[in-house]
GROMACS .gro file of C-alpha atoms in nm:
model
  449
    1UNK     CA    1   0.140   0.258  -1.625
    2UNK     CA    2  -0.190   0.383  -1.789
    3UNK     CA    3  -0.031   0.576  -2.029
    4UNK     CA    4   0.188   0.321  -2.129
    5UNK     CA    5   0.178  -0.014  -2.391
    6UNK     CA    6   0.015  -0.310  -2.159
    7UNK     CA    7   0.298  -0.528  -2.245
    8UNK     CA    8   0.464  -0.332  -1.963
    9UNK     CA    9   0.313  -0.472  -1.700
   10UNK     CA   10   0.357  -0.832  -1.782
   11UNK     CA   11   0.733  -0.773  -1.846
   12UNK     CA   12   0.734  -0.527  -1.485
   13UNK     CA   13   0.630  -0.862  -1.318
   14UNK     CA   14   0.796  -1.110  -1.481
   15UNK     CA   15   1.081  -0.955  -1.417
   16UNK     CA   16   1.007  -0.835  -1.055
   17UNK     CA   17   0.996  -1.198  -0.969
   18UNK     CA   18   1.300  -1.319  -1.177
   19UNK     CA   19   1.511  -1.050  -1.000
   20UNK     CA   20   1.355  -1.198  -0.632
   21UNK     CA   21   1.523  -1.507  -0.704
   22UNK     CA   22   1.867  -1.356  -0.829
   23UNK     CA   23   1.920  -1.087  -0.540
   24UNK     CA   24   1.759  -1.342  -0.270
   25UNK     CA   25   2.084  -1.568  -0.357
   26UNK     CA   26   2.325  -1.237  -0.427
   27UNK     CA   27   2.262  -1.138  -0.056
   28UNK     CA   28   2.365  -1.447   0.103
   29UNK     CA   29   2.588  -1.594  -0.114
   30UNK     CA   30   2.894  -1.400   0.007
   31UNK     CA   31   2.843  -1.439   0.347
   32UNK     CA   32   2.734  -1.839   0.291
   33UNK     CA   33   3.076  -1.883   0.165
   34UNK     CA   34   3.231  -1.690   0.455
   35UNK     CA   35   3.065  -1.857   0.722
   36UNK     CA   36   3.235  -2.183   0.903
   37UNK     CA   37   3.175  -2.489   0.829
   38UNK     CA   38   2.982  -2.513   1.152
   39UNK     CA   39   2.756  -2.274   1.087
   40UNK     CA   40   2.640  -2.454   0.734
   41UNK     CA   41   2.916  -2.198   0.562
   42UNK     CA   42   3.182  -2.320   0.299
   43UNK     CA   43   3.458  -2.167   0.533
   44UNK     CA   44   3.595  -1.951   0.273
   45UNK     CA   45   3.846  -1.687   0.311
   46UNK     CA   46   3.801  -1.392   0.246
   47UNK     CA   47   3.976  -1.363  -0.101
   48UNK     CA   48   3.842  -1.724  -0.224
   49UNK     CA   49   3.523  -1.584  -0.151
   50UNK     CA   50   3.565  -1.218  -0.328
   51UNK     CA   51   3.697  -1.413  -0.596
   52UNK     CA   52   3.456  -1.668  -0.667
   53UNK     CA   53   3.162  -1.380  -0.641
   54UNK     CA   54   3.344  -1.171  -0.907
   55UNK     CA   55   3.375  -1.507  -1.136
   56UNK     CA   56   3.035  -1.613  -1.076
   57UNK     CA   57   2.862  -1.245  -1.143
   58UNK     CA   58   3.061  -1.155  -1.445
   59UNK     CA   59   2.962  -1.448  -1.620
   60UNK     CA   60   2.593  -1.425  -1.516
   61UNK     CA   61   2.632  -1.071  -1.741
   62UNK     CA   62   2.915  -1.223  -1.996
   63UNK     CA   63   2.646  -1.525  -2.085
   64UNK     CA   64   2.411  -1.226  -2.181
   65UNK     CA   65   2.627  -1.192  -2.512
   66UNK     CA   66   2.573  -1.537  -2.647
   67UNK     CA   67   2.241  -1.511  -2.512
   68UNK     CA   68   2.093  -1.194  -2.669
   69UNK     CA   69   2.226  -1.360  -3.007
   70UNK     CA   70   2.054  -1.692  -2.979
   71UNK     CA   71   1.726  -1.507  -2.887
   72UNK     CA   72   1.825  -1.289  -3.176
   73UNK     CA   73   1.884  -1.563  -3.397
   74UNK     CA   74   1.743  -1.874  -3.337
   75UNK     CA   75   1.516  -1.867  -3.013
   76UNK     CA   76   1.308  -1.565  -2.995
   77UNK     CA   77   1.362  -1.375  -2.734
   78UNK     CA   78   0.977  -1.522  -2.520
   79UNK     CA   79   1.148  -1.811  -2.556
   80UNK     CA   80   1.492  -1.706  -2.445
   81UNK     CA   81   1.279  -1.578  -2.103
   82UNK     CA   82   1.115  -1.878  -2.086
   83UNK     CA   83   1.452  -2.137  -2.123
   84UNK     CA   84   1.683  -1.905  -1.906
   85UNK     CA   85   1.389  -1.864  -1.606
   86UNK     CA   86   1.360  -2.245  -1.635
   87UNK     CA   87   1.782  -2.288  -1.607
   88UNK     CA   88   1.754  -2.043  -1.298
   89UNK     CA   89   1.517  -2.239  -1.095
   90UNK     CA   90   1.732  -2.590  -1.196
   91UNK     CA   91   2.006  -2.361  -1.024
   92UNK     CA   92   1.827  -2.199  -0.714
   93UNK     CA   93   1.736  -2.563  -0.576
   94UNK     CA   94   2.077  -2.689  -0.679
   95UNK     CA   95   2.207  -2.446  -0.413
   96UNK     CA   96   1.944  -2.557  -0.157
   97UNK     CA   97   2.116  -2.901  -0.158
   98UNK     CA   98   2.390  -2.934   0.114
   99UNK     CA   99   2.680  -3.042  -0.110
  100UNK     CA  100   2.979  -2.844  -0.246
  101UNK     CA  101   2.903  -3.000  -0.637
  102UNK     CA  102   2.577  -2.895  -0.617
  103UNK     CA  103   2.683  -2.525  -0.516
  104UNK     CA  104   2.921  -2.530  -0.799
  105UNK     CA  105   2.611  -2.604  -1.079
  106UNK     CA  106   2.373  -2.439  -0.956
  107UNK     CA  107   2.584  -2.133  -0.998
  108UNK     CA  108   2.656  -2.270  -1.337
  109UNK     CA  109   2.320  -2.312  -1.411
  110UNK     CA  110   2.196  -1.972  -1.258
  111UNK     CA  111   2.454  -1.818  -1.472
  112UNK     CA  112   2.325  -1.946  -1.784
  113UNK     CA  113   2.010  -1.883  -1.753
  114UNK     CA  114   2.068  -1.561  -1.650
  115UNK     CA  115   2.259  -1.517  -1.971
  116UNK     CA  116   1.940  -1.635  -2.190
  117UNK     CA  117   1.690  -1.449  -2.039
  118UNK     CA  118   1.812  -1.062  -1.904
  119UNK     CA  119   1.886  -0.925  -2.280
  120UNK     CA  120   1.594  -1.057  -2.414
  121UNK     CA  121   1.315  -0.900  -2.150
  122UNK     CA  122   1.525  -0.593  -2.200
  123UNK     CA  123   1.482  -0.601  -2.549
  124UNK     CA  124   1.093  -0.709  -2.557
  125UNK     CA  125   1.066  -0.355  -2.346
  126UNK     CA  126   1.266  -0.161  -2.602
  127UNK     CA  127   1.011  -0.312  -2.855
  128UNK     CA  128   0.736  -0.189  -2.719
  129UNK     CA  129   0.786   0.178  -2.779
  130UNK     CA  130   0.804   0.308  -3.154
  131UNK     CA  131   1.156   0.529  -3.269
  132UNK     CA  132   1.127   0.848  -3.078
  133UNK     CA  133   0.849   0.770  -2.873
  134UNK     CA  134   0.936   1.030  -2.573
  135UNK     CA  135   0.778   0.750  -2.319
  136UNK     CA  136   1.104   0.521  -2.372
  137UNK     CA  137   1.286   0.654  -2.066
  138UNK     CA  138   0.996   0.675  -1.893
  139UNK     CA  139   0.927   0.305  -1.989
  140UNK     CA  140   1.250   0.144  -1.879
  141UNK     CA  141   1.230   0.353  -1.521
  142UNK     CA  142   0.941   0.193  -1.438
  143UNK     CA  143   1.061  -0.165  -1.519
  144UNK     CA  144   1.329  -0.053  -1.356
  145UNK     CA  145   1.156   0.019  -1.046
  146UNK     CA  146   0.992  -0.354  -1.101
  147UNK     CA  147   1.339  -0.457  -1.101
  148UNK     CA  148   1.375  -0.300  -0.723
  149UNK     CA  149   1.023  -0.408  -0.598
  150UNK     CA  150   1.181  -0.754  -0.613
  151UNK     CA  151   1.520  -0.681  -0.449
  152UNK     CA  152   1.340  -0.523  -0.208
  153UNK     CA  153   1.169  -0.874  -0.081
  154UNK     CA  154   1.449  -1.083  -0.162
  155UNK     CA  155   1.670  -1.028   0.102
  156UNK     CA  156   1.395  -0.956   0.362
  157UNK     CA  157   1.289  -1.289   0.303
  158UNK     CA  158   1.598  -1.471   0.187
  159UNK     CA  159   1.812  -1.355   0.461
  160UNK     CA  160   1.583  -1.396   0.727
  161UNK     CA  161   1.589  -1.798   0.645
  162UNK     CA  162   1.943  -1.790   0.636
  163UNK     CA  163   2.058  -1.564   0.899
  164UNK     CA  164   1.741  -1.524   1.163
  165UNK     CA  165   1.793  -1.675   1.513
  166UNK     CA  166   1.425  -1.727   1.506
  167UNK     CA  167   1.399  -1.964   1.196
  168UNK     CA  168   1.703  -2.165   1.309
  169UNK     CA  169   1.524  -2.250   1.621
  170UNK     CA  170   1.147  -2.312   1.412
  171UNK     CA  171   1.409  -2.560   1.218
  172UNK     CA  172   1.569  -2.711   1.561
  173UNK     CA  173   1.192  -2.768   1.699
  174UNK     CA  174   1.112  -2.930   1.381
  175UNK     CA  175   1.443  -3.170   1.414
  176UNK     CA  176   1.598  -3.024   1.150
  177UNK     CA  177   1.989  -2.904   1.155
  178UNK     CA  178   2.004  -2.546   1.167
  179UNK     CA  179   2.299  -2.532   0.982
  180UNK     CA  180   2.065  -2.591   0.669
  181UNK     CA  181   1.904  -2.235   0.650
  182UNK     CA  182   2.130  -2.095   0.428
  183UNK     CA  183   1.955  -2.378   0.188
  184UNK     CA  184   1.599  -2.291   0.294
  185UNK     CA  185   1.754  -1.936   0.145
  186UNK     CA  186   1.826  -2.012  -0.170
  187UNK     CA  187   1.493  -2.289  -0.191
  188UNK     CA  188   1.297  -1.934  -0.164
  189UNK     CA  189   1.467  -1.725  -0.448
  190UNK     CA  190   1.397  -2.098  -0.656
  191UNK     CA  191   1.073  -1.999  -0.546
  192UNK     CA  192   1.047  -1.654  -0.675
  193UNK     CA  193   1.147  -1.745  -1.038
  194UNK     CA  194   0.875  -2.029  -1.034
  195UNK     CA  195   0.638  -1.744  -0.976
  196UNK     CA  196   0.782  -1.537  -1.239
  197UNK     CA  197   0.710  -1.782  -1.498
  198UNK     CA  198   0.402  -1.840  -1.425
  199UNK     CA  199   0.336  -1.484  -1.467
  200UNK     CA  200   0.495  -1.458  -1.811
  201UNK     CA  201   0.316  -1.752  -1.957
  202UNK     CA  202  -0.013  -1.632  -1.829
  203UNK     CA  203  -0.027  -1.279  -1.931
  204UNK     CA  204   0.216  -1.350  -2.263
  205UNK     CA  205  -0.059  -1.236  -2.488
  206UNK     CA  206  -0.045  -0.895  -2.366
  207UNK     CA  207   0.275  -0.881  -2.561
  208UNK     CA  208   0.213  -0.698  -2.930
  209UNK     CA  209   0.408  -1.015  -3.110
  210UNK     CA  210   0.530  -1.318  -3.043
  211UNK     CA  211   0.909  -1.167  -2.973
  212UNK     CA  212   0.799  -0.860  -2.862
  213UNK     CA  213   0.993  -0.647  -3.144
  214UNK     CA  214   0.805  -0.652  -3.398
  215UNK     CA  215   0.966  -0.297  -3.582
  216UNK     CA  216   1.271  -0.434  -3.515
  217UNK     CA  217   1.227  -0.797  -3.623
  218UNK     CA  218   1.109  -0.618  -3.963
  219UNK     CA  219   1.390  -0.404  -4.011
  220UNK     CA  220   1.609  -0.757  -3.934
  221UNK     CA  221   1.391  -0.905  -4.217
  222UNK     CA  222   1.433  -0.611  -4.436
  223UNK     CA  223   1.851  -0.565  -4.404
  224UNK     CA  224   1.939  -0.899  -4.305
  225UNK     CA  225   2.275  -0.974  -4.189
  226UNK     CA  226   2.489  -0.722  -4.374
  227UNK     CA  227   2.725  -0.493  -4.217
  228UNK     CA  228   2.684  -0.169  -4.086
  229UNK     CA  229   2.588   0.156  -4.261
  230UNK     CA  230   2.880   0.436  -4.140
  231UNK     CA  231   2.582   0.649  -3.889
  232UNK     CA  232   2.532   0.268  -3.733
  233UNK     CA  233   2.907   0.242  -3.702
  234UNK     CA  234   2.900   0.606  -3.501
  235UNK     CA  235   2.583   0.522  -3.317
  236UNK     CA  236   2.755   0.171  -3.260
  237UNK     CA  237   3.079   0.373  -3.123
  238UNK     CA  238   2.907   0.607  -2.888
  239UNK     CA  239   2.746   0.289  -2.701
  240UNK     CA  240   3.067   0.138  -2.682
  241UNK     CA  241   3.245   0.432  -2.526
  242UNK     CA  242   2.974   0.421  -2.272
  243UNK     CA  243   3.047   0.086  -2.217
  244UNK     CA  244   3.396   0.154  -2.104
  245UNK     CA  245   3.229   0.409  -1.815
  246UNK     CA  246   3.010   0.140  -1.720
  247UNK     CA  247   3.253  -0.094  -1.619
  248UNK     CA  248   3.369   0.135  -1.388
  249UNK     CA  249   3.003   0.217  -1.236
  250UNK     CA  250   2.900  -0.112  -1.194
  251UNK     CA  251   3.278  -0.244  -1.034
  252UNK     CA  252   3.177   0.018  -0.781
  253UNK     CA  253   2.791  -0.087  -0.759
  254UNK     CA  254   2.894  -0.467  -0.691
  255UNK     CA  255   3.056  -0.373  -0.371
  256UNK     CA  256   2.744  -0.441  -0.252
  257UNK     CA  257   2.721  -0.797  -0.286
  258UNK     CA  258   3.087  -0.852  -0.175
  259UNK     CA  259   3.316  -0.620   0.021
  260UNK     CA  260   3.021  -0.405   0.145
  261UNK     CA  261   2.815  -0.705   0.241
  262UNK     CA  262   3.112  -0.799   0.488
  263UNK     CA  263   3.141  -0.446   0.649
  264UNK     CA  264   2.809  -0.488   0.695
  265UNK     CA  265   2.804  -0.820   0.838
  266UNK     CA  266   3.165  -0.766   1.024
  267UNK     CA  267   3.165  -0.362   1.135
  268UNK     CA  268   2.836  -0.264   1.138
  269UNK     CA  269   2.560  -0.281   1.401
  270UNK     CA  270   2.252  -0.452   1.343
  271UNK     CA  271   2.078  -0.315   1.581
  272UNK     CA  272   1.889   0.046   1.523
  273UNK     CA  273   1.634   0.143   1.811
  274UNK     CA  274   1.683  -0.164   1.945
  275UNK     CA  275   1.565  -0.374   1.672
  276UNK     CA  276   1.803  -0.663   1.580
  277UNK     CA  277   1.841  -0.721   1.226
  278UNK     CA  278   2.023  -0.970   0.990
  279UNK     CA  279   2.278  -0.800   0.805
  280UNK     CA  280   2.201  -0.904   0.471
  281UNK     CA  281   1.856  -0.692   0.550
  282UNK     CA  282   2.058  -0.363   0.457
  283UNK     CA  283   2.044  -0.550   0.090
  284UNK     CA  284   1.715  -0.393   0.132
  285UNK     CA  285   1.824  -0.037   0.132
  286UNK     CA  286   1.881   0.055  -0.211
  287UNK     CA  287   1.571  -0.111  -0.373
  288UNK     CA  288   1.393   0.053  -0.133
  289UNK     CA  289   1.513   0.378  -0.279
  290UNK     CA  290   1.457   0.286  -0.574
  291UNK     CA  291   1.138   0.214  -0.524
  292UNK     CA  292   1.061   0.598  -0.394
  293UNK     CA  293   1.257   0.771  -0.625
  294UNK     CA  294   1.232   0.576  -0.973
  295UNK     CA  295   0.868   0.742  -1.029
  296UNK     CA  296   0.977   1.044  -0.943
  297UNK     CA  297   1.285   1.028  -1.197
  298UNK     CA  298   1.070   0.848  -1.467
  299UNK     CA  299   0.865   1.169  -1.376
  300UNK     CA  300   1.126   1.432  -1.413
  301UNK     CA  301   1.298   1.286  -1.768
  302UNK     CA  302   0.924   1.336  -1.917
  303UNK     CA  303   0.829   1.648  -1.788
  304UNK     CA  304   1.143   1.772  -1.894
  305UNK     CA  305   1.124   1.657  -2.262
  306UNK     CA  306   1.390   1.829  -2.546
  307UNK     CA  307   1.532   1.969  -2.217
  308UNK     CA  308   1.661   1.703  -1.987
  309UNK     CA  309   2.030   1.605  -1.981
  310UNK     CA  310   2.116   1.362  -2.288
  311UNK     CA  311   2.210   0.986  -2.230
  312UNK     CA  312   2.602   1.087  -2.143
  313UNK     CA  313   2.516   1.344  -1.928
  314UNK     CA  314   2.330   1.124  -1.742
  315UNK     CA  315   2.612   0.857  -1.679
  316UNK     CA  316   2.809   1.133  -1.573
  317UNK     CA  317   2.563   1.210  -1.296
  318UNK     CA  318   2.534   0.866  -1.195
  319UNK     CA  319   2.904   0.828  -1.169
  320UNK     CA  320   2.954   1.144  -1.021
  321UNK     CA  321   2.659   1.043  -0.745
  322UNK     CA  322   2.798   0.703  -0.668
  323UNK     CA  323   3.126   0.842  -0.646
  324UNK     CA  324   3.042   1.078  -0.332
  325UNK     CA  325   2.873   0.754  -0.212
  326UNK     CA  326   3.230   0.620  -0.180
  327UNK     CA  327   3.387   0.955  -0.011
  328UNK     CA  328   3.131   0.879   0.269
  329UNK     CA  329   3.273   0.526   0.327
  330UNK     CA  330   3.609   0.690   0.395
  331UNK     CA  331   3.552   0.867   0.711
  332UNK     CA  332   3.282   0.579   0.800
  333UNK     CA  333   3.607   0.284   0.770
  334UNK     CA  334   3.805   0.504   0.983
  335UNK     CA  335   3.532   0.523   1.270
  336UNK     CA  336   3.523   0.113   1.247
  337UNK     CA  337   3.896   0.114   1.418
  338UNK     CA  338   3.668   0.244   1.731
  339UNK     CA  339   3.439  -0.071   1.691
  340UNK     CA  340   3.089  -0.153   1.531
  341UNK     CA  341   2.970   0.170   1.344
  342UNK     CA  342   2.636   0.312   1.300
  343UNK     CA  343   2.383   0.150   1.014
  344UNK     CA  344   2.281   0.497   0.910
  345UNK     CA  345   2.654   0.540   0.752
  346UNK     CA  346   2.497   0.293   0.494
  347UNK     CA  347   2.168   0.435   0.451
  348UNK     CA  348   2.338   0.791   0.373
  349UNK     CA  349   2.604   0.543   0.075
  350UNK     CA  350   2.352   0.367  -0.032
  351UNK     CA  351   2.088   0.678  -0.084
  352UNK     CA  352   2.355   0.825  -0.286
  353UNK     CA  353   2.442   0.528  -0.471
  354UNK     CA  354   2.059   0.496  -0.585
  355UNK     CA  355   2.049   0.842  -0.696
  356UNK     CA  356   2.382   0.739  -0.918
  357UNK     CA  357   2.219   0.403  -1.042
  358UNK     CA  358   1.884   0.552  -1.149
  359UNK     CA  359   2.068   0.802  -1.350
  360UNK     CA  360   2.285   0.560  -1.547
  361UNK     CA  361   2.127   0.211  -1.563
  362UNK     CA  362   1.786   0.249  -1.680
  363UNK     CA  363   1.908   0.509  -1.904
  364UNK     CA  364   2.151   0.261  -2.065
  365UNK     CA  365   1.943  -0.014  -2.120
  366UNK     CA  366   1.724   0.287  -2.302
  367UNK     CA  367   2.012   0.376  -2.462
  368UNK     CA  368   2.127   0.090  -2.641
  369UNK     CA  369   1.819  -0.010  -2.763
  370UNK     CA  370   1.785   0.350  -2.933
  371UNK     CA  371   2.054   0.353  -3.084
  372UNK     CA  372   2.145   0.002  -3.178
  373UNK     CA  373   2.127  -0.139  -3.547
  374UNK     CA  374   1.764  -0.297  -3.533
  375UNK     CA  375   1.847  -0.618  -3.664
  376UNK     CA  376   2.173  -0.645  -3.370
  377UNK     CA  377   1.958  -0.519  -3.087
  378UNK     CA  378   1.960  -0.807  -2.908
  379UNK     CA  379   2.337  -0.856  -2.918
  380UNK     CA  380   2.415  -0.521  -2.833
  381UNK     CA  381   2.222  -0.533  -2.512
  382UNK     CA  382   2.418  -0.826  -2.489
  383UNK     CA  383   2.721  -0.634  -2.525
  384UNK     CA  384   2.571  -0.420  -2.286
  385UNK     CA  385   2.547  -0.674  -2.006
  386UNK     CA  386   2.892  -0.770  -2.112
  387UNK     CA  387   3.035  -0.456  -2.014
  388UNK     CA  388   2.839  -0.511  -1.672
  389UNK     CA  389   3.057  -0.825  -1.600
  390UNK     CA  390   3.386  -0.708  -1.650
  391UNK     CA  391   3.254  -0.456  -1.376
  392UNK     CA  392   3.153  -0.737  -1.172
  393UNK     CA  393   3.462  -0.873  -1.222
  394UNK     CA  394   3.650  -0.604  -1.111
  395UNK     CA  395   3.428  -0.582  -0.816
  396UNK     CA  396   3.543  -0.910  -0.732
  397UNK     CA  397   3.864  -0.824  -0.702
  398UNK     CA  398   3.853  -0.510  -0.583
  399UNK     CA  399   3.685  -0.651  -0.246
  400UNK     CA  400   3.967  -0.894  -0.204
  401UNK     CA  401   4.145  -0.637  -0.057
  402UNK     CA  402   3.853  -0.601   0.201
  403UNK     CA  403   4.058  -0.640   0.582
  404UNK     CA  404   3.792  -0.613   0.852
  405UNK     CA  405   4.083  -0.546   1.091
  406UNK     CA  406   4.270  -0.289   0.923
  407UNK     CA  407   4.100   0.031   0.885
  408UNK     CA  408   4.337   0.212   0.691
  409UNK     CA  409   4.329  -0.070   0.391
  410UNK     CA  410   3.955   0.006   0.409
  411UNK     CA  411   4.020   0.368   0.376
  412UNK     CA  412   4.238   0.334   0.092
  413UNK     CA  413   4.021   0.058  -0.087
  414UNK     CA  414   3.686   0.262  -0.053
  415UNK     CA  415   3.913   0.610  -0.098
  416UNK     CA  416   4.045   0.450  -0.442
  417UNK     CA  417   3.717   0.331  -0.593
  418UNK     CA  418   3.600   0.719  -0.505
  419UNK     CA  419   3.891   0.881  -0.729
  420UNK     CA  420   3.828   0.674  -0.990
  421UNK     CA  421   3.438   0.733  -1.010
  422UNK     CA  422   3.486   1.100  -0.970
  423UNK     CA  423   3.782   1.123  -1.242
  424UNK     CA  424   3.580   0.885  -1.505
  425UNK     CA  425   3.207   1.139  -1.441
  426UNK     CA  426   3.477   1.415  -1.559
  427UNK     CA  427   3.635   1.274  -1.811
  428UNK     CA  428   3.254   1.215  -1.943
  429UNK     CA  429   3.141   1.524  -1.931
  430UNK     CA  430   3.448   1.625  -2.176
  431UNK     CA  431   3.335   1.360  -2.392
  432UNK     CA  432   2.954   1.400  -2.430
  433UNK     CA  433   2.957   1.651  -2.748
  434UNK     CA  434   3.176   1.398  -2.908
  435UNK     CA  435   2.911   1.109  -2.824
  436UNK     CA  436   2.624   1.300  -2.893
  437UNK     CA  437   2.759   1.381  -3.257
  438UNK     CA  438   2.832   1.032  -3.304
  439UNK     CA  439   2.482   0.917  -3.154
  440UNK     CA  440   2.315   1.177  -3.394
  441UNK     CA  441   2.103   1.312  -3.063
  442UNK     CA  442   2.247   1.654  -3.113
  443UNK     CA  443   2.112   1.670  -3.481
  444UNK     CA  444   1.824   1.493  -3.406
  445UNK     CA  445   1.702   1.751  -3.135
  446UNK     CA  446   1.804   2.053  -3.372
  447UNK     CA  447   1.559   1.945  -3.638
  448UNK     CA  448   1.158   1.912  -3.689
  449UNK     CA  449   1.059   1.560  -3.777
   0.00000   0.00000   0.00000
């Protein structure tokens, strides 16, 4: 990160920790709701549970709307990390309490401050890279790979108190109920935000201004709140028609946290070499990934300069990727009829979907702080995150029709969400000298500034 503004690293961390504590809970909140009651669970179906996950994760991304315009507006956006990271550990130890109320607000508060605070870190990193400044990409790939560090240790940690044999007997020996360590789960990822603040307030002054955007709190000053000139409207209308391909990526991506989380937990083996594992472990997998290959893409887009693939290109390799991801779980749901498959049939899906995610994510959140009106950058990346939970949503209810039993509806489930990755990455690729008129990237690459 030498070569790079030191405001970087404080935001890396800050948000390494603050995504401990959100994919700590995402990796054992399915299969918490799943479990019977006398195993600590809620005992719900399948469905209820599929459900309730979509619900809860689209509005952790829908609350990003409302939130990136209070930090816009009103709050700053330091302070928007500060209130939502305080919200989120309210809601972590909510869910450590052994009482179905409590479950239901501290996802409410989780949500919320969720909502505050992931537009606004996103938007302190767009602000600390000038217009054009070829290190933007390169920027948002490493904080992206800060992002993974901590999903990475979440569920290693997370799901070990919840799931382990070993910590349920350390809690037995100690006279606690066992049944509890699904709560000593979630009392961790409270935990890992605590940390995360602490981090932010400490190394805040590393931060060029107060909100972190200081170019584009000028420009705010400078045009107000008027509307938009007709290149923002067209820079404004390629985002949002890579919006509408997001919402497919990320109903996809959330499969994860739901559908694939039970196929994990219900058809897969956790043992490899003899080494028993929990299954929310292979949480792990694609942060890991990310982790090894986010350098080396945050690499490749600056070494390639004027030359690498533009923003929509990009998503179309991402939904291409993640799409073959998918045609892998097809012949892998068809073995499970046999019994308990092979964990490697994930590690090949989710090395494929990483490949797909570093592609489009970090490039979006680059992306709409490029090209977004300055003074409306916050509430675009709002936007942004809005699209993401309509994709959650969708993943929600795409993994009610998750049948551990029947491996033909898995074939069909997993063998629709491939078609429809693979057809939207083509339809994309038809698109892109459409959205790179409208995003001015084709005229802005033809000229010398």
């Amino acid at each position: 990160m030498k070569t790079h503004p030191p405001g970087l690293t404080t935001l890396f961390l800050t948000e390494l920790w603050e995504r401990f504590s959100y994919y700590g809970m995402r990796a054992i909140l399915v299969l918490f709701m799943v479990a019977p009651a006398v195993e600590g669970g809620l005992g719900f179906d399948t469905k209820q549970a599929t459900s309730l996950y979509g619900t809860y994760t689209m509005a952790v991304y829908l609350l990003a709307l409302p939130g990136g315009y209070l930090a816009d507006r009103y709050l700053r956006p330091w302070r928007a990390v500060l209130l939502g990271g305080s919200l989120m550990v309210i809601g972590q130890f909510l869910l450590a309490v052994h009482a179905l109320p409590f479950f239901y607000g501290g996802l409410t508060f989780i949500a919320v401050g969720t909502g505050l605070l992931k537009p606004s870190i996103s938007t302190m990193v767009g602000g600390l890279y000038g217009a054009g400044d070829p290190r933007r990409d390169s920027g948002f790939s490493i904080f992206y790979m800060g992002i993974n560090i901590g999903a990475l240790m979440a569920p290693l940690v997370c799901g070990w108190l919840a799931e382990s044999a070993a910590f349920k007997t350390l809690l037995t020996e100690a006279g606690v109920d066992p049944r509890y360590s699904w709560h000593f789960g979630f009392a961790a990822a409270g935990v890992g935000m605590i940390v995360g603040l602490a981090v932010f307030l400490a190394q805040r002054s590393r931060l060029p201004i107060e909100s972190g955007t200081a170019k584009q709190e000028a420009a705010a000053q400078a045009g107000g709140s008027g509307g938009l000139t007709a290149a923002e409207w067209k820079r404004t209308g390629a985002i949002a028609v890579l919006f509408a391909f997001t919402i497919l990526f990320w109903a996809a991506y959330e499969q994860k946290g739901a559908s694939l989380n039970l196929f994990a937990k219900q058809l897969v083996s956790t043992n490899l070499f003899g080494f028993d594992f929990p299954a929310s472990w292979l949480q792990s997998l694609t942060p890991f990934y990310v982790i090894l290959l986010a350098p080396v893409f945050a690499r490749m887009w600056v070494k390639l300069g004027t030359r690498q693939p533009s923003s929509p290109q990009k998503f179309a390799l991402g939904l291409l990727a993640i799409g073959l991801a998918f045609c892998l779980l097809v012949p892998a749901s068809a073995l499970t009829a046999e019994g308990k498959i092979s964990p490697l049939w994930l590690v090949a899906v989710y090395l494929l979907d990483v490949v797909g995610e570093l592609c489009l994510s970090p490039v979006g959140l680059s992306t709409v702080t490029k090209l977004s009106p300055a003074r409306f950058v916050g509430l675009m990346m709002g936007l942004w995150f809005f699209a993401t939970s309509l994709g959650n949503k969708l993943a929600g209810f795409l993994s009610g029709f998750f049948l551990a039993n029947d491996s033909k509806r898995l074939m069909e489930l997993y063998g629709g969400i491939a078609a429809m990755l693979l057809a939207g990455s083509l339809l994309l690729v038809f698109l892109t000298p459409a959205i790179r008129r409208w995003s001015g990237e084709g005229q802005a690459s033809s000229r010398k500034e």
